[in-house]
Amino acid sequence: AQRVTQPEKLLSVFKGAPVELKCNYSYSGSPELFWYVQYSRQRLQLLLRHISRESIKGFTADLNKGETSFHLKKPFAQEEDSAMYYCALKGNAGNMLTFGGGTRLMVKP
Amino acid sequence: DTGVSQNPRHKITKRGQNVTFRCDPISEHNRLYWYRQTLGQGPEFLTYFQNEAQLEKSRLLSDRFSAERPKGSFSTLEIQRTEQGDSAMYLCASSPGRRSDRNQPQHFGDGTRLSIL
């Protein structure tokens, strides 16, 4: 069975502070990991994926297979980063995404 | 291309009624997915189509739920004899299905919010 855990429901930081949204997964094979973001009144959209190894809007995430984690990080949070963030996993078999429960990030001025 | 389109945006109905939602994927996307999201939770997978073939179904998809994609383009999700517990946001997503696009991510629609009275 595959599972994604986001331990924090809410993360509140001040503008300019570093941000780390935690994601841990459980999967026996080699998964593909994603971060999706949902801004207020907008649809769920892809933020980044581990195979791309890129930085989007200043966010990065590194897949740590030893710790089975895929934490999302940004060195300096901006107010426009306030949104719901979902970590998701795609296994080797099948095409479904398994999502975590989401973390609401609030960046205060 | 306006992305994945879902309608209606909202549906309010009485318990026991049947409801049907529609999803129009991004054109040329062969793969189509349905998810359900309840308050405070992440989306949960319901079912997946490759063209017109329904290839995966979650245990969440009870006998009252049926999904179709008759021509491999738009899809419908029907819930029969709705129950209070069916109240949720129903999300549709699509992705390319060609071998060269195998690793392309899923693109989501705005969802249909179902409220059962």
Tab-separated table of C-alpha atoms in Angstrom:
chain	number	residue	atom	x	y	z
A	1	ALA	CA	0.000	0.000	0.000
A	2	GLN	CA	1.169	3.523	-0.650
A	3	ARG	CA	0.685	6.377	1.761
A	4	VAL	CA	1.645	10.034	1.969
A	5	THR	CA	1.779	11.906	5.262
A	6	GLN	CA	1.933	15.653	5.718
A	7	PRO	CA	2.220	16.099	9.480
A	8	GLU	CA	1.377	19.794	9.602
A	9	LYS	CA	-2.139	20.978	8.765
A	10	LEU	CA	-1.123	24.610	9.111
A	11	LEU	CA	2.211	26.380	8.857
A	12	SER	CA	2.383	30.085	9.598
A	13	VAL	CA	5.535	32.129	8.954
A	14	PHE	CA	6.486	35.751	8.478
A	15	LYS	CA	7.481	37.145	5.103
A	16	GLY	CA	11.153	36.561	4.454
A	17	ALA	CA	11.417	33.593	6.797
A	18	PRO	CA	12.488	30.150	5.563
A	19	VAL	CA	9.778	27.597	4.912
A	20	GLU	CA	9.820	23.806	5.038
A	21	LEU	CA	6.676	21.795	4.372
A	22	LYS	CA	7.153	18.200	5.390
A	23	CYS	CA	6.132	15.159	3.374
A	24	ASN	CA	6.826	11.543	4.238
A	25	TYR	CA	5.779	8.589	2.159
A	26	SER	CA	5.409	4.852	2.427
A	27	TYR	CA	6.001	2.795	-0.704
A	28	SER	CA	7.991	-0.337	-1.346
A	29	GLY	CA	9.190	0.491	-4.846
A	30	SER	CA	10.639	3.590	-6.503
A	31	PRO	CA	7.926	6.223	-6.486
A	32	GLU	CA	7.576	9.450	-8.337
A	33	LEU	CA	6.881	12.389	-6.009
A	34	PHE	CA	5.088	15.651	-6.716
A	35	TRP	CA	4.095	18.831	-4.964
A	36	TYR	CA	0.792	20.368	-6.006
A	37	VAL	CA	-0.387	23.817	-4.892
A	38	GLN	CA	-3.845	25.331	-4.680
A	39	TYR	CA	-4.071	29.105	-4.367
A	40	SER	CA	-7.264	30.700	-3.106
A	41	ARG	CA	-10.137	30.175	-5.552
A	42	GLN	CA	-7.896	28.422	-8.070
A	43	ARG	CA	-7.563	24.843	-9.198
A	44	LEU	CA	-4.974	22.385	-8.039
A	45	GLN	CA	-1.804	22.826	-10.071
A	46	LEU	CA	1.552	21.153	-10.256
A	47	LEU	CA	4.333	23.003	-8.464
A	48	LEU	CA	7.226	20.634	-8.986
A	49	ARG	CA	8.220	16.983	-9.364
A	50	HIS	CA	11.274	15.196	-8.092
A	51	ILE	CA	12.436	13.867	-11.466
A	52	SER	CA	12.742	17.406	-12.822
A	53	ARG	CA	15.085	18.504	-10.037
A	54	GLU	CA	14.180	22.121	-10.697
A	55	SER	CA	13.301	25.158	-8.644
A	56	ILE	CA	9.856	26.660	-9.204
A	57	LYS	CA	8.946	30.026	-7.660
A	58	GLY	CA	11.962	29.600	-5.409
A	59	PHE	CA	10.755	26.245	-4.062
A	60	THR	CA	12.869	23.097	-4.142
A	61	ALA	CA	12.277	19.553	-2.952
A	62	ASP	CA	14.728	16.698	-2.683
A	63	LEU	CA	13.706	13.070	-2.614
A	64	ASN	CA	15.386	11.336	0.331
A	65	LYS	CA	14.855	7.621	-0.165
A	66	GLY	CA	16.600	6.739	3.093
A	67	GLU	CA	14.191	8.836	5.134
A	68	THR	CA	11.318	8.356	2.638
A	69	SER	CA	10.758	12.094	2.586
A	70	PHE	CA	10.152	14.789	-0.009
A	71	HIS	CA	10.109	18.029	1.948
A	72	LEU	CA	9.356	21.305	0.166
A	73	LYS	CA	11.626	24.216	0.983
A	74	LYS	CA	11.952	27.883	0.235
A	75	PRO	CA	14.606	30.124	1.785
A	76	PHE	CA	12.542	33.324	1.876
A	77	ALA	CA	8.752	33.086	1.989
A	78	GLN	CA	6.606	35.631	0.159
A	79	GLU	CA	3.005	36.603	0.905
A	80	GLU	CA	1.918	35.229	-2.468
A	81	ASP	CA	3.127	31.788	-1.374
A	82	SER	CA	0.117	31.523	0.936
A	83	ALA	CA	-1.835	28.504	-0.317
A	84	MET	CA	-2.675	24.820	0.273
A	85	TYR	CA	0.190	22.497	-0.583
A	86	TYR	CA	-0.294	18.808	-1.315
A	87	CYS	CA	2.401	16.192	-1.612
A	88	ALA	CA	1.538	13.309	-3.960
A	89	LEU	CA	3.043	9.968	-4.914
A	90	LYS	CA	2.759	7.916	-8.088
A	91	GLY	CA	3.825	4.300	-7.846
A	92	ASN	CA	5.314	2.050	-10.475
A	93	ALA	CA	2.120	0.132	-11.094
A	94	GLY	CA	-0.875	2.135	-12.174
A	95	ASN	CA	-1.318	5.805	-12.774
A	96	MET	CA	-3.158	7.004	-9.708
A	97	LEU	CA	-1.808	9.700	-7.461
A	98	THR	CA	-1.885	9.233	-3.709
A	99	PHE	CA	-2.139	12.575	-1.937
A	100	GLY	CA	-1.269	13.674	1.544
A	101	GLY	CA	-3.770	15.576	3.626
A	102	GLY	CA	-2.298	18.939	2.685
A	103	THR	CA	-0.616	21.777	4.554
A	104	ARG	CA	-1.965	25.296	4.577
A	105	LEU	CA	0.872	27.800	4.386
A	106	MET	CA	0.154	31.285	5.663
A	107	VAL	CA	2.789	33.935	5.085
A	108	LYS	CA	2.217	36.963	7.255
A	109	PRO	CA	3.441	40.467	6.308
B	1	ASP	CA	-7.141	25.470	-24.522
B	2	THR	CA	-8.847	26.270	-21.238
B	3	GLY	CA	-7.614	23.192	-19.476
B	4	VAL	CA	-9.745	20.509	-17.872
B	5	SER	CA	-13.376	21.598	-17.714
B	6	GLN	CA	-15.925	20.261	-15.235
B	7	ASN	CA	-19.612	20.955	-14.864
B	8	PRO	CA	-21.613	21.718	-13.002
B	9	ARG	CA	-19.457	23.639	-10.547
B	10	HIS	CA	-21.949	23.036	-7.761
B	11	LYS	CA	-24.695	20.477	-7.298
B	12	ILE	CA	-27.149	20.425	-4.420
B	13	THR	CA	-29.546	17.513	-4.242
B	14	LYS	CA	-31.661	15.557	-1.819
B	15	ARG	CA	-30.525	12.260	-0.402
B	16	GLY	CA	-31.581	9.380	-2.598
B	17	GLN	CA	-31.438	11.291	-5.863
B	18	ASN	CA	-29.119	10.435	-8.738
B	19	VAL	CA	-26.492	12.930	-9.931
B	20	THR	CA	-24.212	13.047	-12.951
B	21	PHE	CA	-21.072	15.113	-13.439
B	22	ARG	CA	-19.200	15.785	-16.636
B	23	CYS	CA	-15.500	16.236	-17.304
B	24	ASP	CA	-13.915	17.483	-20.533
B	25	PRO	CA	-10.173	16.782	-20.488
B	26	ILE	CA	-7.476	18.745	-22.243
B	27	SER	CA	-7.729	17.884	-25.910
B	28	GLU	CA	-5.437	15.056	-27.015
B	29	HIS	CA	-5.029	13.831	-23.442
B	30	ASN	CA	-5.681	10.114	-23.515
B	31	ARG	CA	-5.745	9.593	-19.772
B	32	LEU	CA	-8.547	10.777	-17.529
B	33	TYR	CA	-8.839	10.453	-13.766
B	34	TRP	CA	-11.545	11.035	-11.168
B	35	TYR	CA	-10.745	11.927	-7.559
B	36	ARG	CA	-12.866	12.797	-4.560
B	37	GLN	CA	-11.879	15.329	-1.934
B	38	THR	CA	-13.638	15.792	1.396
B	39	LEU	CA	-13.140	18.734	3.720
B	40	GLY	CA	-9.688	18.858	5.263
B	41	GLN	CA	-8.368	15.948	3.229
B	42	GLY	CA	-6.304	15.527	0.113
B	43	PRO	CA	-7.838	14.167	-3.091
B	44	GLU	CA	-8.531	10.411	-3.134
B	45	PHE	CA	-8.336	8.414	-6.343
B	46	LEU	CA	-11.577	6.953	-7.674
B	47	THR	CA	-10.985	5.703	-11.207
B	48	TYR	CA	-8.832	6.052	-14.329
B	49	PHE	CA	-9.439	5.791	-18.081
B	50	GLN	CA	-7.005	5.235	-20.914
B	51	ASN	CA	-9.029	6.410	-23.911
B	52	GLU	CA	-12.440	4.730	-23.464
B	53	ALA	CA	-11.168	1.864	-21.330
B	54	GLN	CA	-11.635	2.049	-17.577
B	55	LEU	CA	-8.385	0.513	-16.341
B	56	GLU	CA	-8.349	1.183	-12.612
B	57	LYS	CA	-11.034	1.489	-9.972
B	58	SER	CA	-10.602	2.279	-6.311
B	59	ARG	CA	-12.358	0.405	-3.545
B	60	LEU	CA	-13.925	3.787	-2.792
B	61	LEU	CA	-15.982	3.392	-5.953
B	62	SER	CA	-19.011	1.581	-4.588
B	63	ASP	CA	-21.713	-0.031	-6.717
B	64	ARG	CA	-23.636	3.231	-6.652
B	65	PHE	CA	-20.867	4.949	-8.592
B	66	SER	CA	-20.337	4.502	-12.304
B	67	ALA	CA	-18.005	6.302	-14.655
B	68	GLU	CA	-17.930	6.245	-18.425
B	69	ARG	CA	-15.856	7.663	-21.216
B	70	PRO	CA	-17.710	6.363	-24.261
B	71	LYS	CA	-15.743	7.992	-27.053
B	72	GLY	CA	-12.477	8.469	-25.289
B	73	SER	CA	-13.035	12.215	-24.922
B	74	PHE	CA	-15.323	13.548	-22.178
B	75	SER	CA	-16.254	11.461	-19.159
B	76	THR	CA	-19.261	11.277	-16.858
B	77	LEU	CA	-19.427	10.198	-13.236
B	78	GLU	CA	-22.837	9.138	-11.966
B	79	ILE	CA	-23.800	8.553	-8.359
B	80	GLN	CA	-27.057	6.705	-7.780
B	81	ARG	CA	-29.150	6.897	-4.605
B	82	THR	CA	-26.932	9.578	-3.106
B	83	GLU	CA	-26.077	9.475	0.590
B	84	GLN	CA	-24.909	12.147	3.026
B	85	GLY	CA	-21.410	10.732	2.879
B	86	ASP	CA	-21.196	11.445	-0.841
B	87	SER	CA	-20.923	15.166	-0.132
B	88	ALA	CA	-17.494	16.149	-1.431
B	89	MET	CA	-15.594	17.878	-4.194
B	90	TYR	CA	-15.250	15.631	-7.242
B	91	LEU	CA	-12.118	16.395	-9.225
B	92	CYS	CA	-11.223	15.358	-12.733
B	93	ALA	CA	-7.700	15.315	-14.127
B	94	SER	CA	-6.125	14.420	-17.453
B	95	SER	CA	-2.691	13.665	-18.788
B	96	PRO	CA	-1.143	12.639	-22.097
B	97	GLY	CA	-1.020	8.906	-22.697
B	98	ARG	CA	1.532	8.466	-25.430
B	99	ARG	CA	4.668	6.557	-24.552
B	100	SER	CA	6.781	9.688	-25.009
B	101	ASP	CA	4.529	11.568	-22.588
B	102	ARG	CA	4.369	8.845	-20.006
B	103	ASN	CA	5.860	10.979	-17.277
B	104	GLN	CA	3.705	14.028	-17.892
B	105	PRO	CA	1.844	15.187	-14.783
B	106	GLN	CA	-1.894	15.249	-14.280
B	107	HIS	CA	-3.757	18.505	-14.888
B	108	PHE	CA	-6.785	19.128	-12.697
B	109	GLY	CA	-10.125	20.801	-13.274
B	110	ASP	CA	-11.923	23.111	-10.849
B	111	GLY	CA	-14.074	20.272	-9.570
B	112	THR	CA	-17.776	19.777	-8.927
B	113	ARG	CA	-18.885	20.385	-5.363
B	114	LEU	CA	-21.695	18.026	-4.377
B	115	SER	CA	-23.883	18.781	-1.369
B	116	ILE	CA	-26.435	16.231	-0.204
B	117	LEU	CA	-29.322	17.615	1.837
